[in-house]
Amino acid sequence: MRILDVNTAFGFYPYRKLDTSLETLKGILGNYNARAFSLSLKGVFYDAREGNEETLNLIGRDNIYPVATYDPRAYPRDIEYLEDLISRGFLAIAFFPRMQGWTVDFAPFRMVLDIIEAESFPVVIHTGGYGEITKISILAEEIENPVIISGTGYSNLSEAIAVVQEVDNIYIETHLLNSPDALEFCRRYIGIERFVFGSGAPVLSFETAYNVVEKSSLSDDDKEMIFYKNLEDLVGVRL
Amino acid sequence: MIIDIHCHYGLWSFAIDSFEAEKVKEYMDRFDVKRAVFSSAKGIVYDFREGNRDLMNFLEEDDRFLGYVVLNPNYLEESIEEVERYKENNKIVGIKLHPSYSRVPISDEKTFKIVEYFSNTKLIYLIHTWGVSMSTQLARLAEKFPDVRFIMAHTGGDTWSGCLDVVRPYPNIYVEPCSSYADRDKLRVSIDTVGINRVLFGSDFTLINPAFVIGMVEGGGLTVEEKQTVYYKNAIKLLGGDIDA
């Protein structure tokens, strides 16, 4: 089964001693012959511009594709960097409100979305907690980019289902779909077309994310859609 | 083969379907779970006695089902009566405490009184443990009752690395890794910190998909022997050894 993972990262991990190097990520992906979107953790934990440059410099285009990031806490510093991300090779942009401690109704984030709306690529938002997905849905209605929500688990699955039912450009990344039958449950209410595979590797277990889809009772066609087809459709190319 | 020492029976307050006995059995077959130890979700989040009654009926549905009696230390006398009511049931292996839902800290004297009251039994305690503070409270409890066996559910949650250091000196504290976040290194660090003989398989099924912890075991850099020990060997020793491998 082909796999395209929308949620990986590499670099230094400060929260505990853990090898999250690009080499380790490549090794994990290699075990499954998977391809991935990825970005440097430097851009998440420290400085987006430095991180984005590192992402572009270190990632080859064979199996790993670069994702940009921006930290709205630094707005408007380096905001001009966001104006031509696609031409520099980025396939998506990711934001980390949960890790960085801001909420998605943060005014600088709205300014950032206004700028990147000119780029048609997916916007990935790593979030959590009640109400955040609802706030994302309000923002998503104002832009045309596909908005991929990462951080949907058993506690906020109802919220994810509700916003997918209401807003056409919202998609759900799978790594935290932790309740049994989560995919089967969602399929019944909103279908499988709006799910894209993500693992959180190498911080989180790729095997876990893979098992959640592979060990589900979905059909092989549904699994293919989640593992790579839906994301390929979003970025508009066959990777 | 897996022995899952952290499972639940009953509906949750989330967007999750109800898992009745037939569906539970299907899941156990899917993941090769030979024994699973359940506590009542209703008992944890609402009425422990009503939940325990539901659980006892459920446990009769399959030989592979075992159970914990859920207690709420806010109701101390009733909790003791509840254990007296069910402790001779050969399906019951222990007691489940959830200090977050009951809002009774592990360090509360009511928790200590319950453990003291049943300290001459072989009942095992599965205690929801989240954070270094709760882990420290569990360590004090285990220190006070060195012959009682405690399972630290979730290995302390998202600060599990520090929590492992807290409980390392207490051989009567076992750890199990389930959590919403499937940290890649959690099993490896757990084994290296407290020793292979104190790490159990627990999934939090029916709240959490067993695929989560299985993925953590399979991708955690464990040897085949270590995987077997975590999947079932330690649980066989803990539960009494009457299970075919």
PDB file of C-alpha atoms in Angstrom, chain B:
ATOM      1  CA  MET B   1      -0.929 -13.143  22.216  1.00  0.00           C
ATOM      2  CA  ILE B   2      -1.890 -10.228  24.448  1.00  0.00           C
ATOM      3  CA  ILE B   3      -3.222  -9.841  27.962  1.00  0.00           C
ATOM      4  CA  ASP B   4      -4.717  -6.376  28.246  1.00  0.00           C
ATOM      5  CA  ILE B   5      -4.832  -5.193  31.851  1.00  0.00           C
ATOM      6  CA  HIS B   6      -6.563  -1.861  31.164  1.00  0.00           C
ATOM      7  CA  CYS B   7      -9.955  -2.088  29.465  1.00  0.00           C
ATOM      8  CA  HIS B   8     -13.385  -0.653  30.061  1.00  0.00           C
ATOM      9  CA  TYR B   9     -16.943  -1.753  29.628  1.00  0.00           C
ATOM     10  CA  GLY B  10     -19.839   0.567  28.888  1.00  0.00           C
ATOM     11  CA  LEU B  11     -20.695   3.666  26.957  1.00  0.00           C
ATOM     12  CA  TRP B  12     -18.443   6.744  27.036  1.00  0.00           C
ATOM     13  CA  SER B  13     -19.552  10.378  26.946  1.00  0.00           C
ATOM     14  CA  PHE B  14     -17.863  10.852  23.581  1.00  0.00           C
ATOM     15  CA  ALA B  15     -18.502  10.133  19.890  1.00  0.00           C
ATOM     16  CA  ILE B  16     -17.768   6.432  20.311  1.00  0.00           C
ATOM     17  CA  ASP B  17     -20.195   3.608  19.625  1.00  0.00           C
ATOM     18  CA  SER B  18     -21.275   1.330  22.431  1.00  0.00           C
ATOM     19  CA  PHE B  19     -19.184  -1.829  22.703  1.00  0.00           C
ATOM     20  CA  GLU B  20     -21.317  -4.712  23.863  1.00  0.00           C
ATOM     21  CA  ALA B  21     -19.921  -8.175  24.488  1.00  0.00           C
ATOM     22  CA  GLU B  22     -20.029  -9.429  20.903  1.00  0.00           C
ATOM     23  CA  LYS B  23     -18.188  -6.414  19.568  1.00  0.00           C
ATOM     24  CA  VAL B  24     -15.644  -6.600  22.375  1.00  0.00           C
ATOM     25  CA  LYS B  25     -15.017 -10.253  21.505  1.00  0.00           C
ATOM     26  CA  GLU B  26     -14.546  -9.340  17.848  1.00  0.00           C
ATOM     27  CA  TYR B  27     -11.937  -6.766  18.813  1.00  0.00           C
ATOM     28  CA  MET B  28     -10.153  -9.217  21.090  1.00  0.00           C
ATOM     29  CA  ASP B  29     -10.021 -11.708  18.240  1.00  0.00           C
ATOM     30  CA  ARG B  30      -8.755  -9.045  15.832  1.00  0.00           C
ATOM     31  CA  PHE B  31      -5.811  -8.198  18.088  1.00  0.00           C
ATOM     32  CA  ASP B  32      -5.224 -11.679  19.577  1.00  0.00           C
ATOM     33  CA  VAL B  33      -6.153 -10.602  23.111  1.00  0.00           C
ATOM     34  CA  LYS B  34      -6.493 -13.750  25.254  1.00  0.00           C
ATOM     35  CA  ARG B  35      -7.523 -12.019  28.477  1.00  0.00           C
ATOM     36  CA  ALA B  36      -8.733  -8.519  29.157  1.00  0.00           C
ATOM     37  CA  VAL B  37      -9.420  -6.861  32.487  1.00  0.00           C
ATOM     38  CA  PHE B  38     -12.332  -4.434  32.409  1.00  0.00           C
ATOM     39  CA  SER B  39     -13.689  -1.734  34.663  1.00  0.00           C
ATOM     40  CA  SER B  40     -16.965   0.057  34.218  1.00  0.00           C
ATOM     41  CA  ALA B  41     -16.885   3.398  32.384  1.00  0.00           C
ATOM     42  CA  LYS B  42     -20.178   4.284  34.049  1.00  0.00           C
ATOM     43  CA  GLY B  43     -18.678   3.396  37.405  1.00  0.00           C
ATOM     44  CA  ILE B  44     -15.717   5.683  36.822  1.00  0.00           C
ATOM     45  CA  VAL B  45     -17.524   8.766  35.560  1.00  0.00           C
ATOM     46  CA  TYR B  46     -20.836   8.431  37.435  1.00  0.00           C
ATOM     47  CA  ASP B  47     -22.220   5.819  39.858  1.00  0.00           C
ATOM     48  CA  PHE B  48     -19.661   3.184  40.833  1.00  0.00           C
ATOM     49  CA  ARG B  49     -22.159   0.696  42.230  1.00  0.00           C
ATOM     50  CA  GLU B  50     -24.477   0.829  39.220  1.00  0.00           C
ATOM     51  CA  GLY B  51     -21.442   0.498  36.958  1.00  0.00           C
ATOM     52  CA  ASN B  52     -20.104  -2.476  38.896  1.00  0.00           C
ATOM     53  CA  ARG B  53     -23.469  -4.241  38.616  1.00  0.00           C
ATOM     54  CA  ASP B  54     -23.411  -3.758  34.842  1.00  0.00           C
ATOM     55  CA  LEU B  55     -19.848  -5.041  34.711  1.00  0.00           C
ATOM     56  CA  MET B  56     -20.614  -8.252  36.610  1.00  0.00           C
ATOM     57  CA  ASN B  57     -23.235  -9.170  34.017  1.00  0.00           C
ATOM     58  CA  PHE B  58     -20.840  -8.366  31.194  1.00  0.00           C
ATOM     59  CA  LEU B  59     -18.046 -10.484  32.673  1.00  0.00           C
ATOM     60  CA  GLU B  60     -20.245 -13.567  32.391  1.00  0.00           C
ATOM     61  CA  GLU B  61     -20.370 -13.174  28.610  1.00  0.00           C
ATOM     62  CA  ASP B  62     -16.936 -14.665  27.904  1.00  0.00           C
ATOM     63  CA  ASP B  63     -14.275 -16.673  29.719  1.00  0.00           C
ATOM     64  CA  ARG B  64     -11.639 -14.187  28.589  1.00  0.00           C
ATOM     65  CA  PHE B  65     -13.232 -11.283  30.466  1.00  0.00           C
ATOM     66  CA  LEU B  66     -11.850 -10.333  33.893  1.00  0.00           C
ATOM     67  CA  GLY B  67     -12.697  -7.325  35.996  1.00  0.00           C
ATOM     68  CA  TYR B  68     -11.786  -4.571  38.430  1.00  0.00           C
ATOM     69  CA  VAL B  69     -14.291  -3.258  40.952  1.00  0.00           C
ATOM     70  CA  VAL B  70     -14.518   0.518  40.557  1.00  0.00           C
ATOM     71  CA  LEU B  71     -14.480   2.420  43.844  1.00  0.00           C
ATOM     72  CA  ASN B  72     -15.246   6.022  44.692  1.00  0.00           C
ATOM     73  CA  PRO B  73     -13.420   6.959  47.917  1.00  0.00           C
ATOM     74  CA  ASN B  74     -15.901   9.808  48.462  1.00  0.00           C
ATOM     75  CA  TYR B  75     -18.161   6.946  49.539  1.00  0.00           C
ATOM     76  CA  LEU B  76     -15.735   5.116  51.806  1.00  0.00           C
ATOM     77  CA  GLU B  77     -18.066   2.715  53.593  1.00  0.00           C
ATOM     78  CA  GLU B  78     -19.933   1.935  50.406  1.00  0.00           C
ATOM     79  CA  SER B  79     -16.651   1.320  48.600  1.00  0.00           C
ATOM     80  CA  ILE B  80     -15.550  -1.204  51.194  1.00  0.00           C
ATOM     81  CA  GLU B  81     -18.951  -2.908  50.997  1.00  0.00           C
ATOM     82  CA  GLU B  82     -18.600  -3.026  47.222  1.00  0.00           C
ATOM     83  CA  VAL B  83     -15.326  -4.927  47.418  1.00  0.00           C
ATOM     84  CA  GLU B  84     -16.736  -7.273  50.045  1.00  0.00           C
ATOM     85  CA  ARG B  85     -19.661  -7.947  47.690  1.00  0.00           C
ATOM     86  CA  TYR B  86     -17.528  -8.947  44.726  1.00  0.00           C
ATOM     87  CA  LYS B  87     -14.115 -10.033  45.976  1.00  0.00           C
ATOM     88  CA  GLU B  88     -14.987 -13.734  45.988  1.00  0.00           C
ATOM     89  CA  ASN B  89     -16.039 -13.565  42.333  1.00  0.00           C
ATOM     90  CA  ASN B  90     -13.253 -15.390  40.521  1.00  0.00           C
ATOM     91  CA  LYS B  91     -13.522 -12.939  37.621  1.00  0.00           C
ATOM     92  CA  ILE B  92     -12.473 -10.035  39.846  1.00  0.00           C
ATOM     93  CA  VAL B  93      -8.742  -9.428  40.036  1.00  0.00           C
ATOM     94  CA  GLY B  94      -8.577  -5.990  41.572  1.00  0.00           C
ATOM     95  CA  ILE B  95      -9.747  -2.470  42.211  1.00  0.00           C
ATOM     96  CA  LYS B  96      -9.888   0.496  39.857  1.00  0.00           C
ATOM     97  CA  LEU B  97      -9.389   4.017  41.209  1.00  0.00           C
ATOM     98  CA  HIS B  98      -9.650   7.151  39.101  1.00  0.00           C
ATOM     99  CA  PRO B  99      -8.554  10.114  41.226  1.00  0.00           C
ATOM    100  CA  SER B 100      -9.365  12.641  38.486  1.00  0.00           C
ATOM    101  CA  TYR B 101     -12.986  11.619  37.985  1.00  0.00           C
ATOM    102  CA  SER B 102     -13.686  11.064  41.715  1.00  0.00           C
ATOM    103  CA  ARG B 103     -11.589  14.115  42.645  1.00  0.00           C
ATOM    104  CA  VAL B 104     -10.113  12.192  45.547  1.00  0.00           C
ATOM    105  CA  PRO B 105      -6.316  12.422  45.413  1.00  0.00           C
ATOM    106  CA  ILE B 106      -4.254   9.275  45.765  1.00  0.00           C
ATOM    107  CA  SER B 107      -2.736  10.936  48.832  1.00  0.00           C
ATOM    108  CA  ASP B 108      -6.150  11.312  50.515  1.00  0.00           C
ATOM    109  CA  GLU B 109      -6.542   9.311  53.708  1.00  0.00           C
ATOM    110  CA  LYS B 110      -9.674   7.676  52.300  1.00  0.00           C
ATOM    111  CA  THR B 111      -7.589   6.097  49.533  1.00  0.00           C
ATOM    112  CA  PHE B 112      -5.095   4.860  52.119  1.00  0.00           C
ATOM    113  CA  LYS B 113      -7.922   3.415  54.243  1.00  0.00           C
ATOM    114  CA  ILE B 114      -9.260   1.417  51.317  1.00  0.00           C
ATOM    115  CA  VAL B 115      -5.858  -0.013  50.519  1.00  0.00           C
ATOM    116  CA  GLU B 116      -5.210  -0.777  54.175  1.00  0.00           C
ATOM    117  CA  TYR B 117      -8.556  -2.497  54.588  1.00  0.00           C
ATOM    118  CA  PHE B 118      -7.825  -4.951  51.775  1.00  0.00           C
ATOM    119  CA  SER B 119      -4.061  -5.143  52.185  1.00  0.00           C
ATOM    120  CA  ASN B 120      -4.203  -8.812  53.176  1.00  0.00           C
ATOM    121  CA  THR B 121      -5.841  -9.803  49.887  1.00  0.00           C
ATOM    122  CA  LYS B 122      -4.282 -10.361  46.464  1.00  0.00           C
ATOM    123  CA  LEU B 123      -6.297  -7.601  44.838  1.00  0.00           C
ATOM    124  CA  ILE B 124      -4.391  -5.515  42.324  1.00  0.00           C
ATOM    125  CA  TYR B 125      -4.927  -1.760  42.058  1.00  0.00           C
ATOM    126  CA  LEU B 126      -5.174  -0.090  38.659  1.00  0.00           C
ATOM    127  CA  ILE B 127      -4.869   3.625  39.400  1.00  0.00           C
ATOM    128  CA  HIS B 128      -5.250   6.389  36.834  1.00  0.00           C
ATOM    129  CA  THR B 129      -2.054   8.397  37.218  1.00  0.00           C
ATOM    130  CA  TRP B 130      -1.456  11.649  35.371  1.00  0.00           C
ATOM    131  CA  GLY B 131       1.529  13.860  36.102  1.00  0.00           C
ATOM    132  CA  VAL B 132       4.508  13.825  38.428  1.00  0.00           C
ATOM    133  CA  SER B 133       2.445  14.941  41.424  1.00  0.00           C
ATOM    134  CA  MET B 134       0.055  11.998  41.140  1.00  0.00           C
ATOM    135  CA  SER B 135       2.980   9.663  40.518  1.00  0.00           C
ATOM    136  CA  THR B 136       4.623  10.902  43.696  1.00  0.00           C
ATOM    137  CA  GLN B 137       1.399  10.258  45.610  1.00  0.00           C
ATOM    138  CA  LEU B 138       1.271   6.741  44.175  1.00  0.00           C
ATOM    139  CA  ALA B 139       4.866   6.185  45.231  1.00  0.00           C
ATOM    140  CA  ARG B 140       3.976   7.150  48.827  1.00  0.00           C
ATOM    141  CA  LEU B 141       1.056   4.711  48.738  1.00  0.00           C
ATOM    142  CA  ALA B 142       3.255   1.908  47.417  1.00  0.00           C
ATOM    143  CA  GLU B 143       5.890   2.669  50.029  1.00  0.00           C
ATOM    144  CA  LYS B 144       3.303   2.419  52.799  1.00  0.00           C
ATOM    145  CA  PHE B 145       1.962  -0.909  51.462  1.00  0.00           C
ATOM    146  CA  PRO B 146       4.941  -2.765  49.996  1.00  0.00           C
ATOM    147  CA  ASP B 147       3.051  -6.043  49.664  1.00  0.00           C
ATOM    148  CA  VAL B 148       0.230  -4.526  47.612  1.00  0.00           C
ATOM    149  CA  ARG B 149       0.628  -4.403  43.829  1.00  0.00           C
ATOM    150  CA  PHE B 150      -0.216  -1.208  41.996  1.00  0.00           C
ATOM    151  CA  ILE B 151      -0.455  -0.516  38.272  1.00  0.00           C
ATOM    152  CA  MET B 152       0.322   3.056  37.284  1.00  0.00           C
ATOM    153  CA  ALA B 153      -2.103   3.605  34.409  1.00  0.00           C
ATOM    154  CA  HIS B 154      -0.746   5.647  31.500  1.00  0.00           C
ATOM    155  CA  THR B 155       2.735   5.642  33.097  1.00  0.00           C
ATOM    156  CA  GLY B 156       1.840   9.093  34.331  1.00  0.00           C
ATOM    157  CA  GLY B 157       0.583  10.518  31.021  1.00  0.00           C
ATOM    158  CA  ASP B 158       2.326  13.180  29.010  1.00  0.00           C
ATOM    159  CA  THR B 159       5.159  13.679  31.527  1.00  0.00           C
ATOM    160  CA  TRP B 160       5.749   9.943  31.695  1.00  0.00           C
ATOM    161  CA  SER B 161       9.532  10.156  31.567  1.00  0.00           C
ATOM    162  CA  GLY B 162       9.734  12.022  34.873  1.00  0.00           C
ATOM    163  CA  CYS B 163       6.987   9.836  36.339  1.00  0.00           C
ATOM    164  CA  LEU B 164       9.016   6.704  35.619  1.00  0.00           C
ATOM    165  CA  ASP B 165      11.889   8.153  37.636  1.00  0.00           C
ATOM    166  CA  VAL B 166       9.520   8.779  40.552  1.00  0.00           C
ATOM    167  CA  VAL B 167       8.225   5.183  40.750  1.00  0.00           C
ATOM    168  CA  ARG B 168      11.443   3.380  39.815  1.00  0.00           C
ATOM    169  CA  PRO B 169      12.415   2.573  43.451  1.00  0.00           C
ATOM    170  CA  TYR B 170       9.116   0.795  44.168  1.00  0.00           C
ATOM    171  CA  PRO B 171       9.036  -2.790  42.903  1.00  0.00           C
ATOM    172  CA  ASN B 172       5.325  -3.094  43.692  1.00  0.00           C
ATOM    173  CA  ILE B 173       4.454  -0.428  41.112  1.00  0.00           C
ATOM    174  CA  TYR B 174       3.922  -1.689  37.561  1.00  0.00           C
ATOM    175  CA  VAL B 175       3.458   0.619  34.587  1.00  0.00           C
ATOM    176  CA  GLU B 176       1.360   0.438  31.449  1.00  0.00           C
ATOM    177  CA  PRO B 177       1.714   2.878  28.559  1.00  0.00           C
ATOM    178  CA  CYS B 178      -1.671   3.733  27.068  1.00  0.00           C
ATOM    179  CA  SER B 179      -2.335   7.364  26.267  1.00  0.00           C
ATOM    180  CA  SER B 180      -3.806   9.499  23.521  1.00  0.00           C
ATOM    181  CA  TYR B 181      -0.323  10.248  22.233  1.00  0.00           C
ATOM    182  CA  ALA B 182       1.614   7.221  21.000  1.00  0.00           C
ATOM    183  CA  ASP B 183       5.137   8.311  21.917  1.00  0.00           C
ATOM    184  CA  ARG B 184       7.605   6.239  19.925  1.00  0.00           C
ATOM    185  CA  ASP B 185      10.087   5.773  22.780  1.00  0.00           C
ATOM    186  CA  LYS B 186       7.717   5.237  25.711  1.00  0.00           C
ATOM    187  CA  LEU B 187       8.071   1.448  25.926  1.00  0.00           C
ATOM    188  CA  ARG B 188      11.837   1.457  25.467  1.00  0.00           C
ATOM    189  CA  VAL B 189      12.391   4.092  28.159  1.00  0.00           C
ATOM    190  CA  SER B 190       9.906   2.379  30.478  1.00  0.00           C
ATOM    191  CA  ILE B 191      11.764  -0.917  30.241  1.00  0.00           C
ATOM    192  CA  ASP B 192      15.142   0.742  30.639  1.00  0.00           C
ATOM    193  CA  THR B 193      13.972   2.717  33.685  1.00  0.00           C
ATOM    194  CA  VAL B 194      11.883   0.329  35.814  1.00  0.00           C
ATOM    195  CA  GLY B 195      12.938  -2.994  34.297  1.00  0.00           C
ATOM    196  CA  ILE B 196      11.268  -5.340  31.862  1.00  0.00           C
ATOM    197  CA  ASN B 197       9.372  -7.220  34.593  1.00  0.00           C
ATOM    198  CA  ARG B 198       7.333  -4.185  35.610  1.00  0.00           C
ATOM    199  CA  VAL B 199       5.970  -3.149  32.214  1.00  0.00           C
ATOM    200  CA  LEU B 200       2.498  -4.380  31.269  1.00  0.00           C
ATOM    201  CA  PHE B 201       0.273  -4.113  28.225  1.00  0.00           C
ATOM    202  CA  GLY B 202      -2.717  -1.855  28.785  1.00  0.00           C
ATOM    203  CA  SER B 203      -4.712  -0.234  26.000  1.00  0.00           C
ATOM    204  CA  ASP B 204      -7.589   1.735  27.600  1.00  0.00           C
ATOM    205  CA  PHE B 205      -9.944  -0.069  25.210  1.00  0.00           C
ATOM    206  CA  THR B 206     -12.916   0.776  24.700  1.00  0.00           C
ATOM    207  CA  LEU B 207     -11.845   4.411  24.988  1.00  0.00           C
ATOM    208  CA  ILE B 208      -8.611   3.919  23.040  1.00  0.00           C
ATOM    209  CA  ASN B 209      -7.980   1.627  20.084  1.00  0.00           C
ATOM    210  CA  PRO B 210      -5.680  -1.313  21.016  1.00  0.00           C
ATOM    211  CA  ALA B 211      -3.865  -0.588  17.756  1.00  0.00           C
ATOM    212  CA  PHE B 212      -2.364   2.432  19.506  1.00  0.00           C
ATOM    213  CA  VAL B 213      -0.344   0.573  22.126  1.00  0.00           C
ATOM    214  CA  ILE B 214       0.348  -2.377  19.831  1.00  0.00           C
ATOM    215  CA  GLY B 215       1.969   0.094  17.452  1.00  0.00           C
ATOM    216  CA  MET B 216       4.034   1.495  20.312  1.00  0.00           C
ATOM    217  CA  VAL B 217       5.245  -1.997  21.202  1.00  0.00           C
ATOM    218  CA  GLU B 218       5.952  -3.021  17.627  1.00  0.00           C
ATOM    219  CA  GLY B 219       7.721   0.224  16.732  1.00  0.00           C
ATOM    220  CA  GLY B 220       9.403   0.757  20.072  1.00  0.00           C
ATOM    221  CA  GLY B 221      12.694  -0.969  19.439  1.00  0.00           C
ATOM    222  CA  LEU B 222      11.950  -3.964  21.666  1.00  0.00           C
ATOM    223  CA  THR B 223      13.393  -7.445  21.233  1.00  0.00           C
ATOM    224  CA  VAL B 224      11.051 -10.353  20.559  1.00  0.00           C
ATOM    225  CA  GLU B 225      11.498 -11.526  24.152  1.00  0.00           C
ATOM    226  CA  GLU B 226      10.741  -8.048  25.479  1.00  0.00           C
ATOM    227  CA  LYS B 227       7.601  -7.824  23.370  1.00  0.00           C
ATOM    228  CA  GLN B 228       6.339 -11.159  24.684  1.00  0.00           C
ATOM    229  CA  THR B 229       7.080 -10.112  28.236  1.00  0.00           C
ATOM    230  CA  VAL B 230       5.129  -6.891  27.827  1.00  0.00           C
ATOM    231  CA  TYR B 231       2.312  -8.421  25.790  1.00  0.00           C
ATOM    232  CA  TYR B 232       1.504 -11.229  28.245  1.00  0.00           C
ATOM    233  CA  LYS B 233       4.253 -12.807  30.367  1.00  0.00           C
ATOM    234  CA  ASN B 234       4.257 -10.162  33.094  1.00  0.00           C
ATOM    235  CA  ALA B 235       0.462 -10.157  33.205  1.00  0.00           C
ATOM    236  CA  ILE B 236       0.365 -13.931  33.649  1.00  0.00           C
ATOM    237  CA  LYS B 237       2.617 -13.602  36.693  1.00  0.00           C
ATOM    238  CA  LEU B 238       0.575 -10.711  38.055  1.00  0.00           C
ATOM    239  CA  LEU B 239      -2.790 -12.375  37.550  1.00  0.00           C
ATOM    240  CA  GLY B 240      -1.750 -15.725  38.911  1.00  0.00           C
ATOM    241  CA  GLY B 241      -0.411 -17.703  36.008  1.00  0.00           C
ATOM    242  CA  ASP B 242      -3.528 -19.646  35.084  1.00  0.00           C
ATOM    243  CA  ILE B 243      -3.467 -18.688  31.407  1.00  0.00           C
ATOM    244  CA  ASP B 244      -2.310 -20.744  28.466  1.00  0.00           C
ATOM    245  CA  ALA B 245       0.429 -19.033  26.457  1.00  0.00           C
TER     246      ALA B 245
END
